[in-house]
mmCIF file of C-alpha atoms and ligand atoms in Angstrom:
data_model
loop_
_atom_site.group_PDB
_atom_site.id
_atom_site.type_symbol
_atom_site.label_atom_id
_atom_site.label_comp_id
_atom_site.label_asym_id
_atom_site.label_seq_id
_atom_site.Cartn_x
_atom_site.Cartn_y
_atom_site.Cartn_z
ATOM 1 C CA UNK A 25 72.269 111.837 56.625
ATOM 2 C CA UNK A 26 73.227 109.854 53.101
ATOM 3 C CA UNK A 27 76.551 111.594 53.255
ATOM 4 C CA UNK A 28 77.299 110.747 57.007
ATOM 5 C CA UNK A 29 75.775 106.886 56.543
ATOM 6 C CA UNK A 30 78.229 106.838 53.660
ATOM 7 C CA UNK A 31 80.935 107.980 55.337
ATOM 8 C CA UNK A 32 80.473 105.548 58.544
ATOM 9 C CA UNK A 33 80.125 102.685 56.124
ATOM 10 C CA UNK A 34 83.801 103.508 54.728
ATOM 11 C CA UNK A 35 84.995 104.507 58.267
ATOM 12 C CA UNK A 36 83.987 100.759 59.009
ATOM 13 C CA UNK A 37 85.446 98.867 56.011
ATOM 14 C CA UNK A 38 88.876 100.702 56.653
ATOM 15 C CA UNK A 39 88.688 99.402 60.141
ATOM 16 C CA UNK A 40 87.650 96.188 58.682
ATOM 17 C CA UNK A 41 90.514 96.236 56.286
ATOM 18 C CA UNK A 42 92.920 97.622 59.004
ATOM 19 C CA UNK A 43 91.651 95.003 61.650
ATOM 20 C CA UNK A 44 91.963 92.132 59.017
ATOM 21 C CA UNK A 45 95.626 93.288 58.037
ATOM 22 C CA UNK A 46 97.010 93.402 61.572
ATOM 23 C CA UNK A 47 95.914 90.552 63.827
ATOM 24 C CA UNK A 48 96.889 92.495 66.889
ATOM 25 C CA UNK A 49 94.552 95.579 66.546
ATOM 26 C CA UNK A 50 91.745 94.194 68.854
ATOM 27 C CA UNK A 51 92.041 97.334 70.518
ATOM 28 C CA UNK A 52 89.318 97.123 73.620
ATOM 29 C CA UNK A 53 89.265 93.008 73.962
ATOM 30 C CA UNK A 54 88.353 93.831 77.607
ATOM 31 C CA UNK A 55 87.397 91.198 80.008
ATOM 32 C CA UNK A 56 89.325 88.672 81.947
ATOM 33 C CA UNK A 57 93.140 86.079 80.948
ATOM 34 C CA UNK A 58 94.407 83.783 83.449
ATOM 35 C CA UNK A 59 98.527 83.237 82.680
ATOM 36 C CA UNK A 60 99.881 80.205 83.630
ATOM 37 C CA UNK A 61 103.718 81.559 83.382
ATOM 38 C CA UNK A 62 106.660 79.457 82.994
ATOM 39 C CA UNK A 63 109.419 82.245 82.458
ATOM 40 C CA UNK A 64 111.209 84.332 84.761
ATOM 41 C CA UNK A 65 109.009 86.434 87.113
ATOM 42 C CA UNK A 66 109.797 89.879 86.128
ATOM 43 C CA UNK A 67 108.730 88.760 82.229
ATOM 44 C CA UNK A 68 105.814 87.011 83.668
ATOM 45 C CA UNK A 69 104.894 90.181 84.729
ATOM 46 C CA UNK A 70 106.135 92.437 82.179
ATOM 47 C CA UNK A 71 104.542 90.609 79.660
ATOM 48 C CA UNK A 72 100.910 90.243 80.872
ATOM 49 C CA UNK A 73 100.781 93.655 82.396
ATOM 50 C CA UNK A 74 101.646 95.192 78.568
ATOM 51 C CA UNK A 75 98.929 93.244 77.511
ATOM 52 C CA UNK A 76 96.530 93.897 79.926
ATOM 53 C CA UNK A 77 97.288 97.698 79.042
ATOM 54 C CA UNK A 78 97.464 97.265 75.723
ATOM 55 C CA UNK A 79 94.153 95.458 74.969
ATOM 56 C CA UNK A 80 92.232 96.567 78.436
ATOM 57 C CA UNK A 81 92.120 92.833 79.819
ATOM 58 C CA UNK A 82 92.019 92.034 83.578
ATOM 59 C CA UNK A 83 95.096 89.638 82.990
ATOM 60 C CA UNK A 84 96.850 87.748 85.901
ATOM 61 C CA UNK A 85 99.280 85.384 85.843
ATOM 62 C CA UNK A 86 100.753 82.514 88.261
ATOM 63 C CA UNK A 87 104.410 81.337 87.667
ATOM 64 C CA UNK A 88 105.939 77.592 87.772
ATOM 65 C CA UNK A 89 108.448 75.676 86.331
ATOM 66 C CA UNK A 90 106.948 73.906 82.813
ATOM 67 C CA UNK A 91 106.745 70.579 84.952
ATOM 68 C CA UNK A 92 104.801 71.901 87.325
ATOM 69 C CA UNK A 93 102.275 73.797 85.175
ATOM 70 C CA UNK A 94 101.983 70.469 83.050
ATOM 71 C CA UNK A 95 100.504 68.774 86.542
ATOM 72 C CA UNK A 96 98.344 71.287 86.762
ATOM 73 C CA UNK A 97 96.946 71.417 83.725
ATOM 74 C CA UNK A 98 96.047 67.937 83.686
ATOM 75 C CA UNK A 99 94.572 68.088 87.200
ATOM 76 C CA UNK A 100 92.253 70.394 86.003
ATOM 77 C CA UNK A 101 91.432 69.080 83.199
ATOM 78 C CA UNK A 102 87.408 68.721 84.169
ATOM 79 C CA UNK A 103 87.612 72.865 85.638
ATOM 80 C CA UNK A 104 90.477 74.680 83.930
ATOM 81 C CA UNK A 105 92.089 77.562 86.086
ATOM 82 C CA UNK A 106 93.769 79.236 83.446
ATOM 83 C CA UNK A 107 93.607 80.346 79.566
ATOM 84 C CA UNK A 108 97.074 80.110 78.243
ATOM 85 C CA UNK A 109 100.343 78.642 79.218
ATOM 86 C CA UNK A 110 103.051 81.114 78.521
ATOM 87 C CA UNK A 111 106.567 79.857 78.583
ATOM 88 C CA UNK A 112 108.490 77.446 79.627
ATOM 89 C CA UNK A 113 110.030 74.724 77.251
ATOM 90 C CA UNK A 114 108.520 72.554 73.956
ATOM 91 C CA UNK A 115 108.085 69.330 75.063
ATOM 92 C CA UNK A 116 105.876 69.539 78.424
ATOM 93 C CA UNK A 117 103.812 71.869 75.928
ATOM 94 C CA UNK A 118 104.082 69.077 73.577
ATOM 95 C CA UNK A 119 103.010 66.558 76.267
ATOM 96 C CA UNK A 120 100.279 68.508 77.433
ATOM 97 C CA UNK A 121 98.886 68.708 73.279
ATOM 98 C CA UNK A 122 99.345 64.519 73.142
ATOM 99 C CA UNK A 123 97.313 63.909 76.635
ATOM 100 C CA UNK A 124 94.538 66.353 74.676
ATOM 101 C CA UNK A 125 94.831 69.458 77.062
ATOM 102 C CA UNK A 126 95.355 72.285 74.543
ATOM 103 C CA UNK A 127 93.161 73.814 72.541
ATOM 104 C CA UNK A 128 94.718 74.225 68.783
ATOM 105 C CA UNK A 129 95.218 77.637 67.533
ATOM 106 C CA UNK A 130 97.779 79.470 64.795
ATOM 107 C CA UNK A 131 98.356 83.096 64.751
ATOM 108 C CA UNK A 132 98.852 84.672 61.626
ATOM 109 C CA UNK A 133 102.372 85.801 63.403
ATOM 110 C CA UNK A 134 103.264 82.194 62.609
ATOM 111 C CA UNK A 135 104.892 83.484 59.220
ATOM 112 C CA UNK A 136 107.076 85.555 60.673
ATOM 113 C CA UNK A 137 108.798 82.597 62.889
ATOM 114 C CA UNK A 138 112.221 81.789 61.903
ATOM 115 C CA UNK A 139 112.486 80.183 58.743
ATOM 116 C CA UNK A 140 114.587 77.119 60.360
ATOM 117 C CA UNK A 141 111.430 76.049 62.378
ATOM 118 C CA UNK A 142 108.751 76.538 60.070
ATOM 119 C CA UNK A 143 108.808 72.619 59.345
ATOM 120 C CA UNK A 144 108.455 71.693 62.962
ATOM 121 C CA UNK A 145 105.630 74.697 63.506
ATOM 122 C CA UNK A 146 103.734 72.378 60.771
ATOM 123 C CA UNK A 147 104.271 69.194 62.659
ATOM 124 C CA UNK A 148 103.474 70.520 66.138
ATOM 125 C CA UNK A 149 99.680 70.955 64.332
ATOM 126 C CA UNK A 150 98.452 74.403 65.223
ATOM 127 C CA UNK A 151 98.450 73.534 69.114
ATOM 128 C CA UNK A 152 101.834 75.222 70.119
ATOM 129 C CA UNK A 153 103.537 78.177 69.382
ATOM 130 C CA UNK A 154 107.250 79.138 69.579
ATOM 131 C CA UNK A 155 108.549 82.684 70.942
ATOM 132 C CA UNK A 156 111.700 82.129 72.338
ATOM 133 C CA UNK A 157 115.202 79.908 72.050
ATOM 134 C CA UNK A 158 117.367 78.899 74.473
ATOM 135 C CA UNK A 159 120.717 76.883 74.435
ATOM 136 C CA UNK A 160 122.216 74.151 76.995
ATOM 137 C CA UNK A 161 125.091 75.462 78.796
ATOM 138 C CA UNK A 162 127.309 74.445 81.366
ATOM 139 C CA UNK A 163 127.507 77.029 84.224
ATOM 140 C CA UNK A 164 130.729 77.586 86.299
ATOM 141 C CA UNK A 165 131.553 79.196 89.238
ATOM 142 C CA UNK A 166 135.057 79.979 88.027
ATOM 143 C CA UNK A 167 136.056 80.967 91.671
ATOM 144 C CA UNK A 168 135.240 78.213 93.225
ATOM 145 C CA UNK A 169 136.960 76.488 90.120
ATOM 146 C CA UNK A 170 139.876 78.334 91.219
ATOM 147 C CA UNK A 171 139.828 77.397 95.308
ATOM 148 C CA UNK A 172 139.354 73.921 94.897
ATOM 149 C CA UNK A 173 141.720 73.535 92.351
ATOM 150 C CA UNK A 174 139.441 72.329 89.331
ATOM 151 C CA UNK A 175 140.157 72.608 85.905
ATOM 152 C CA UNK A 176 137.199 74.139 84.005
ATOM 153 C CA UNK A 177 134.654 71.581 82.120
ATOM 154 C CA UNK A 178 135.019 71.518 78.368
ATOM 155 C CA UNK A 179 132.334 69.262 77.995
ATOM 156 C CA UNK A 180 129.140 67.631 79.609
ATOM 157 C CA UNK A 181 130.929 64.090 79.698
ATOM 158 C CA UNK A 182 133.643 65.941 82.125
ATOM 159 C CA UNK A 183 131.315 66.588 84.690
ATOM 160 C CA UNK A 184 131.633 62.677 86.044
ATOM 161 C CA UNK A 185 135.229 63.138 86.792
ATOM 162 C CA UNK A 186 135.574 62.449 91.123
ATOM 163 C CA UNK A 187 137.131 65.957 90.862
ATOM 164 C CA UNK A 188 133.744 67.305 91.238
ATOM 165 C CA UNK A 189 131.856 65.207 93.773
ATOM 166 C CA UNK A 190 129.316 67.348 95.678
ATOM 167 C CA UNK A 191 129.670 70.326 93.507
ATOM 168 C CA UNK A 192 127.365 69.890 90.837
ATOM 169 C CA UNK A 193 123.681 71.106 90.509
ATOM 170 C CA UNK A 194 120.998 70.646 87.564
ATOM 171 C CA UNK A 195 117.466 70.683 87.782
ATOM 172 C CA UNK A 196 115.147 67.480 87.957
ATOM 173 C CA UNK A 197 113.296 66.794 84.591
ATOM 174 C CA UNK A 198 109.885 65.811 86.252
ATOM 175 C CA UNK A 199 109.311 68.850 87.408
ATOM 176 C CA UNK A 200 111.835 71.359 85.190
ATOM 177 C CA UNK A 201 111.586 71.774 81.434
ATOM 178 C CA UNK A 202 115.633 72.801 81.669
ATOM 179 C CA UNK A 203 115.857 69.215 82.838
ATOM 180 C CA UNK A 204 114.238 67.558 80.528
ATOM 181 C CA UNK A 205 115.482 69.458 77.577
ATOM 182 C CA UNK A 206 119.318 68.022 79.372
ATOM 183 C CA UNK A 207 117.914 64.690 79.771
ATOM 184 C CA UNK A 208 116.358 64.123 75.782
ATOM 185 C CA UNK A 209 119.301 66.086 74.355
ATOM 186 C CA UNK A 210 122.086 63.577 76.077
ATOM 187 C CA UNK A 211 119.721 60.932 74.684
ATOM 188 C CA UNK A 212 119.316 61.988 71.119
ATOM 189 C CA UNK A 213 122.896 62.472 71.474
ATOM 190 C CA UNK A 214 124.107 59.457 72.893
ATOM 191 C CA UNK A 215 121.274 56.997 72.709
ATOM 192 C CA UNK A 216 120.005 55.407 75.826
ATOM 193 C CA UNK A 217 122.216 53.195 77.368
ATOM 194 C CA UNK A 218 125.202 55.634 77.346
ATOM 195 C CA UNK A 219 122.579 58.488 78.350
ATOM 196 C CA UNK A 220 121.105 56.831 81.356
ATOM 197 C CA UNK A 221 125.070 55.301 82.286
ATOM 198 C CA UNK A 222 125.931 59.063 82.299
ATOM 199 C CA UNK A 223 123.059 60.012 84.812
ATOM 200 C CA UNK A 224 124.028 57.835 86.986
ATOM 201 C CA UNK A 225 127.516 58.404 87.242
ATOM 202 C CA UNK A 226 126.859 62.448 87.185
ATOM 203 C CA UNK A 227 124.779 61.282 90.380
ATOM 204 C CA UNK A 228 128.051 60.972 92.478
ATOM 205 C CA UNK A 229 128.721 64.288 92.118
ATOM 206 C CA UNK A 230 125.447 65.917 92.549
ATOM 207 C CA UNK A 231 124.810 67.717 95.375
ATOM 208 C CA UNK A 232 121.056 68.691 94.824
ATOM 209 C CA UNK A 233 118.514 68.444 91.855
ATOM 210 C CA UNK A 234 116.807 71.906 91.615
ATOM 211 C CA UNK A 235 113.298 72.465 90.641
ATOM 212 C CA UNK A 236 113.662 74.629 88.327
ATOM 213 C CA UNK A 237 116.430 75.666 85.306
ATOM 214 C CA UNK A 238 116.270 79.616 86.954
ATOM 215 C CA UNK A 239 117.297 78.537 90.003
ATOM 216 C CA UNK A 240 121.240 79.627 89.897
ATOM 217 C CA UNK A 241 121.882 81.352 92.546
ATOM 218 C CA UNK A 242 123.525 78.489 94.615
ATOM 219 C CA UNK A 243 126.108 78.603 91.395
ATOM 220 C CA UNK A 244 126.761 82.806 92.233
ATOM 221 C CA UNK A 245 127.343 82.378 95.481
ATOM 222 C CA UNK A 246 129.753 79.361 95.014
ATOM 223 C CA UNK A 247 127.879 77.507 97.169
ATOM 224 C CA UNK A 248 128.447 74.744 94.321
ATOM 225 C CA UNK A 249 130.757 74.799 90.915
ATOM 226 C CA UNK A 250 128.958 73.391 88.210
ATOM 227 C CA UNK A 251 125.193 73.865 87.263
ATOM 228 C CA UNK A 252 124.050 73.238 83.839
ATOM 229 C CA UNK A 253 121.005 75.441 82.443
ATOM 230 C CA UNK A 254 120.505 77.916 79.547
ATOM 231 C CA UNK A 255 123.550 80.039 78.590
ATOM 232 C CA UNK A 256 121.531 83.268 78.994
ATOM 233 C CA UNK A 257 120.586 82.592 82.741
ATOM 234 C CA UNK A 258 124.761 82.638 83.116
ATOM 235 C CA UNK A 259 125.213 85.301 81.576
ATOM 236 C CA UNK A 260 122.894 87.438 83.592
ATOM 237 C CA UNK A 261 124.111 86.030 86.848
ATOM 238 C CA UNK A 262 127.963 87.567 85.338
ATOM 239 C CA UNK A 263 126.369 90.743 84.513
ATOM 240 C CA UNK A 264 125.124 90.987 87.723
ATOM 241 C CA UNK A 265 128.472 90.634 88.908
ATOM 242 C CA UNK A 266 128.979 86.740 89.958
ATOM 243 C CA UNK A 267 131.754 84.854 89.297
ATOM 244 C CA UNK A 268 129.741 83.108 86.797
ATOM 245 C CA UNK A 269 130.542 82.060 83.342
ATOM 246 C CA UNK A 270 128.615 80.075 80.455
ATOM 247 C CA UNK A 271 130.325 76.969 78.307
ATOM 248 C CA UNK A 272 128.710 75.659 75.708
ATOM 249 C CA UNK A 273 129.733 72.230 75.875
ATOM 250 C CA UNK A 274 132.030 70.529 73.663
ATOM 251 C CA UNK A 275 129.353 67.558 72.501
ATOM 252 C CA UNK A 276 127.385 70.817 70.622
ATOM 253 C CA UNK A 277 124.648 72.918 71.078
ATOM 254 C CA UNK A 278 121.574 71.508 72.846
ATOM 255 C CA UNK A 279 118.627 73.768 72.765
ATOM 256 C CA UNK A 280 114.595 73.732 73.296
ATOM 257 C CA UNK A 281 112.373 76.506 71.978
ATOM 258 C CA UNK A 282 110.079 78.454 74.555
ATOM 259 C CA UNK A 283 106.224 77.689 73.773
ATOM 260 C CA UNK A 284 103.289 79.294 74.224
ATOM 261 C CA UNK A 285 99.371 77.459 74.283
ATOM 262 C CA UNK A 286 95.814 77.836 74.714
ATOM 263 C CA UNK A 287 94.822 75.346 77.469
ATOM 264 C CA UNK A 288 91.609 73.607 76.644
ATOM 265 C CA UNK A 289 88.408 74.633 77.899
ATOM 266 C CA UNK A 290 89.582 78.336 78.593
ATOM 267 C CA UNK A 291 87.024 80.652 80.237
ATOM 268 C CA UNK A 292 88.035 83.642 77.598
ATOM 269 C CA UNK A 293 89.048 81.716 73.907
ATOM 270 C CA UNK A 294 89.020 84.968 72.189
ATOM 271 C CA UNK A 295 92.042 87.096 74.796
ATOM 272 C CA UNK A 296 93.652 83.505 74.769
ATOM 273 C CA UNK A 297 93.949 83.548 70.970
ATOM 274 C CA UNK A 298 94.684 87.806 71.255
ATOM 275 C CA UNK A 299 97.459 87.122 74.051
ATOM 276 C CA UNK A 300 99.208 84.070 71.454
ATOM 277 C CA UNK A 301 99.324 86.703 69.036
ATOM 278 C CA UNK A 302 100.988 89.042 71.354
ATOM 279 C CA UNK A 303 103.187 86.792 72.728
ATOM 280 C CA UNK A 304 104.511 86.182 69.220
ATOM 281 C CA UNK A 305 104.683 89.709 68.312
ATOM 282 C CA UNK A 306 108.143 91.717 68.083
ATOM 283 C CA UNK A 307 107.332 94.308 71.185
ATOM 284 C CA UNK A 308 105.993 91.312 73.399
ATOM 285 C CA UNK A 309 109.381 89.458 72.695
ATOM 286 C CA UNK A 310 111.769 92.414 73.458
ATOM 287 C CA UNK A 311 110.166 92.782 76.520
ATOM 288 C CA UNK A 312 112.054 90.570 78.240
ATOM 289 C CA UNK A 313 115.584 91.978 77.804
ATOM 290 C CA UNK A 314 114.517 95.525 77.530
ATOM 291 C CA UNK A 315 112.487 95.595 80.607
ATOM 292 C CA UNK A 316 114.361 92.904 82.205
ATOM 293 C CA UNK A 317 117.824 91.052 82.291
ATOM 294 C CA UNK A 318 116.363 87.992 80.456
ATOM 295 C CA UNK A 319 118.256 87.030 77.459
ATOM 296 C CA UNK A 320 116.851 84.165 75.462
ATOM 297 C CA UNK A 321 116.601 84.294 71.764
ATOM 298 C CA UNK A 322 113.201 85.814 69.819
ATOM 299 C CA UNK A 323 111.893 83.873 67.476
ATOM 300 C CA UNK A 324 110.000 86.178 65.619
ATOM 301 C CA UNK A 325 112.231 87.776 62.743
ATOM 302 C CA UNK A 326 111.732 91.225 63.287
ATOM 303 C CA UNK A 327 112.083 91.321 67.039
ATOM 304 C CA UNK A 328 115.157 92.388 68.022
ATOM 305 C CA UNK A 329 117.736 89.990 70.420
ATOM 306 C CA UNK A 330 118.994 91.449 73.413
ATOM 307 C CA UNK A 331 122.988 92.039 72.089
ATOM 308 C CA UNK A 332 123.753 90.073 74.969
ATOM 309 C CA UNK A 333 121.568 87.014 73.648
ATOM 310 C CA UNK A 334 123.796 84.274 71.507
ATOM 311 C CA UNK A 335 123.747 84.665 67.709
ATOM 312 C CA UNK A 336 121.417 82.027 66.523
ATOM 313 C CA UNK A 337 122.986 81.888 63.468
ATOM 314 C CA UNK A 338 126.438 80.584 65.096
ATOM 315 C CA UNK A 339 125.089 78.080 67.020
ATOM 316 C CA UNK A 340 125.507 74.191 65.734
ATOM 317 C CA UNK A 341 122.291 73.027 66.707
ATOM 318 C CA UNK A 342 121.982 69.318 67.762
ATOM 319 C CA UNK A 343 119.103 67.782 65.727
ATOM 320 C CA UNK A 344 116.316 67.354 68.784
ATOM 321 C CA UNK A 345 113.705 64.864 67.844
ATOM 322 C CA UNK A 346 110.869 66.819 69.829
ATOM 323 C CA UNK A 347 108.123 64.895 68.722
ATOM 324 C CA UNK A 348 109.943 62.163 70.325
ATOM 325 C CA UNK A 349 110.913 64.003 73.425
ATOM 326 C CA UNK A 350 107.050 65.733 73.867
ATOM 327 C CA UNK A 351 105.367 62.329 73.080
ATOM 328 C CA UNK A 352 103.871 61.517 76.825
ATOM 329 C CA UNK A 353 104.219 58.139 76.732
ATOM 330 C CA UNK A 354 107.369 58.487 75.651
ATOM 331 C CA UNK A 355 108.364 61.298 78.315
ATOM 332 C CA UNK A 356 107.107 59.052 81.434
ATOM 333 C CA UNK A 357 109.016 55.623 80.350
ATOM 334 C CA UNK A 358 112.480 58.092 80.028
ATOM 335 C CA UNK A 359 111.925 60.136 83.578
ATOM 336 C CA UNK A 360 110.978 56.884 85.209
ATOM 337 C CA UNK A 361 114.238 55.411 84.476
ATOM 338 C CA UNK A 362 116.286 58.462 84.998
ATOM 339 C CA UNK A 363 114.346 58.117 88.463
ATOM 340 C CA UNK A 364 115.654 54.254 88.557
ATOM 341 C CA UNK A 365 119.350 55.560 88.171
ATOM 342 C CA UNK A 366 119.437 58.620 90.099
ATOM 343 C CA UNK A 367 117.264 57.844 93.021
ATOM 344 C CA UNK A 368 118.592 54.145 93.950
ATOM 345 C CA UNK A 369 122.044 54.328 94.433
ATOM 346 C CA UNK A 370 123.083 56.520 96.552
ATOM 347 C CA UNK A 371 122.141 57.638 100.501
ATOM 348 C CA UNK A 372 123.231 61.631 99.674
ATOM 349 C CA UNK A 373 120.349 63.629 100.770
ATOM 350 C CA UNK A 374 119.062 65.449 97.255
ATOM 351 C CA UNK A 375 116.192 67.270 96.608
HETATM 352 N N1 PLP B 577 111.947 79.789 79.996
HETATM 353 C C1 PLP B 577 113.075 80.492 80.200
HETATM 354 C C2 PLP B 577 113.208 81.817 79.557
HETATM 355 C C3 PLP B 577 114.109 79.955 80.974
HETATM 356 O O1 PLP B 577 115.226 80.662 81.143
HETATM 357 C C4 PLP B 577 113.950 78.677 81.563
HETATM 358 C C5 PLP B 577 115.019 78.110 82.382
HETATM 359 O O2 PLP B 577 116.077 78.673 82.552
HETATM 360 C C6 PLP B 577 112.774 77.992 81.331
HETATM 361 C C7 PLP B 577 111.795 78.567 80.565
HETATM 362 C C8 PLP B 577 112.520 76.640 81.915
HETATM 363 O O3 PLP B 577 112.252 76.762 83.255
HETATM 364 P P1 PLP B 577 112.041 75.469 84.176
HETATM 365 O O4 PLP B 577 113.314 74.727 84.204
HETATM 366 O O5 PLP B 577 111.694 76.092 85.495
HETATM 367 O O6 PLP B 577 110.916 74.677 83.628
#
């Protein structure tokens, strides 16, 4: 009896010990996660169902662009519908943090986050996590390039040339994080006035504002020539075989970082805090090229990129001021007057 009491005591202080060194050994968490997703579908999925295996949760998830899921969020503020928001880009998490709708939390996975970000991981103060990077990209439809006799765009300023009136597509930044991540990044690049003179001119030649940054397939099929989005969606859409090709354009490398965030007043804290952890781990963050075609950069240092994803390393970053760009005031004075320019001035039917 002393020898077996002994014995279970030690059994339970390794598992102590074991538990405390690997936050992600909550092996039967059990119980219920609601995923609000703002990735591609197929990670969406492949993501919450290896958790839901892995730690025995009933886990669901519901997919929107970040714009959309921000809404949400803040409609039901009073009766939350989901635990965690998964996805999507920085600064509609960030927004959602300043209007007081996450609930702060850090997983000891933070230290393995790339050393470049560690200073903004401080500032964003324990309410967000990063998992994934993604750079701005000009996509072409070199085809239709080629029929309408086009040269290909070196740069973002390009794109307000006549030559391509009714053949450009990006997505709207009230409801897509892709475009707001194009909107602040012209901005911090530019400043204002030349920003907001650029959106309107760009206006001419768009033929319809998307909802969402994943929403390319008007660009395969040629049905326009220019969208701009993340370089990895483009190079999927060539994989697949379209006609499709990335530029990174010549004013640098624009960029957001994927988030991840407990929304406040989750139903189930504790798999909200479990599924952050896992969301942050290396297998949860190769999931989404190596059971998908999804290509965006891991942020965790020992989770390996896709070798189709961009080399982090070579990229030129442009200097984002997110704490700018995810402030909420500041977010609703900047989409109200890309509204003013976009939406005034011209009779084309865009959506
Ligand atoms: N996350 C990933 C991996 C993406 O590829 C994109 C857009 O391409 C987004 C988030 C942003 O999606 P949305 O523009 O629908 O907010």
């Amino acid at each position: 009896m002393q020898h077996s009491l002994k014995t279970s005591l030690k059994y339970t202080a390794l598992c102590t010990a074991l538990v405390a060194m690997n936050p992600l050994s909550h092996a039967y968490a059990e119980g219920k996660l609601t995923v609000y997703c703002s990735v591609q579908n197929t990670t969406c999925e492949k993501v919450t169902q290896a958790f839901a295996k892995k730690y025995n949760v009933d886990a669901k998830f519901i997919r929107d662009s970040t714009g959309i899921v921000l809404g949400k969020i803040k409609a039901e503020k009073k009766n939350p519908q989901a635990d965690v928001w998964y996805g999507g880009t920085l600064e509609p998490h960030l927004q959602a943090a300043d209007q007081g709708l996450l609930e702060p939390y850090r997983s000891p996975l933070q230290a393995d986050v790339m050393p470049q970000f560690q200073p903004l991981m401080t500032k964003l103060n324990h309410h967000i996590s990063i998992v994934y990077l993604m750079e701005l990209a000009i996509g072409v439809n070199t085809e239709k390039l080629a029929k309408l006799g086009i040269q290909t765009p070196k740069c973002f300023a390009d794109l307000r040339d006549p030559a391509f009136h009714d053949q450009v597509q990006y997505p709207d930044p009230r409801v897509s994080g892709t475009g707001y991540s194009f909107l602040s990044t012209l901005v911090q690049l530019w400043g204002e006035e030349k920003a907001f003179d650029y959106f309107q001119k760009l206006h001419r030649n768009v033929t319809q504002y998307t909802k969402s940054g994943l929403a390319t397939n008007r660009l395969s099929t040629g049905e326009v020539a220019i969208d701009i989005s993340f370089m990895h969606s483009y190079v999927r859409e060539k994989d697949k075989g379209a006609p499709v090709k990335g530029i990174l354009p010549c004013e640098g490398a624009g960029y957001t970082l994927g988030a991840a965030s407990i929304i406040k007043g989750a139903r189930n804290p504790d798999n909200a805090k479990l599924f952050i952890d896992w969301v942050m781990s290396p297998e949860a963050q190769e999931i989404p090229w190596r059971q998908g075609d999804s290509y965006q950069i891991p942020t965790n240092i020992h989770a390996q990129p896709s070798p189709k994803a961009s080399d982090p390393t070579k990229l030129k970053l442009i200097d984002i001021d997110f704490i700018r760009f995810g402030s909420d005031k500041e977010s609703k004075r900047l989409l109200e007057k890309w509204f003013e320019v976009t939406k005034t001035q011209s009779d084309t039917p865009k959506n």
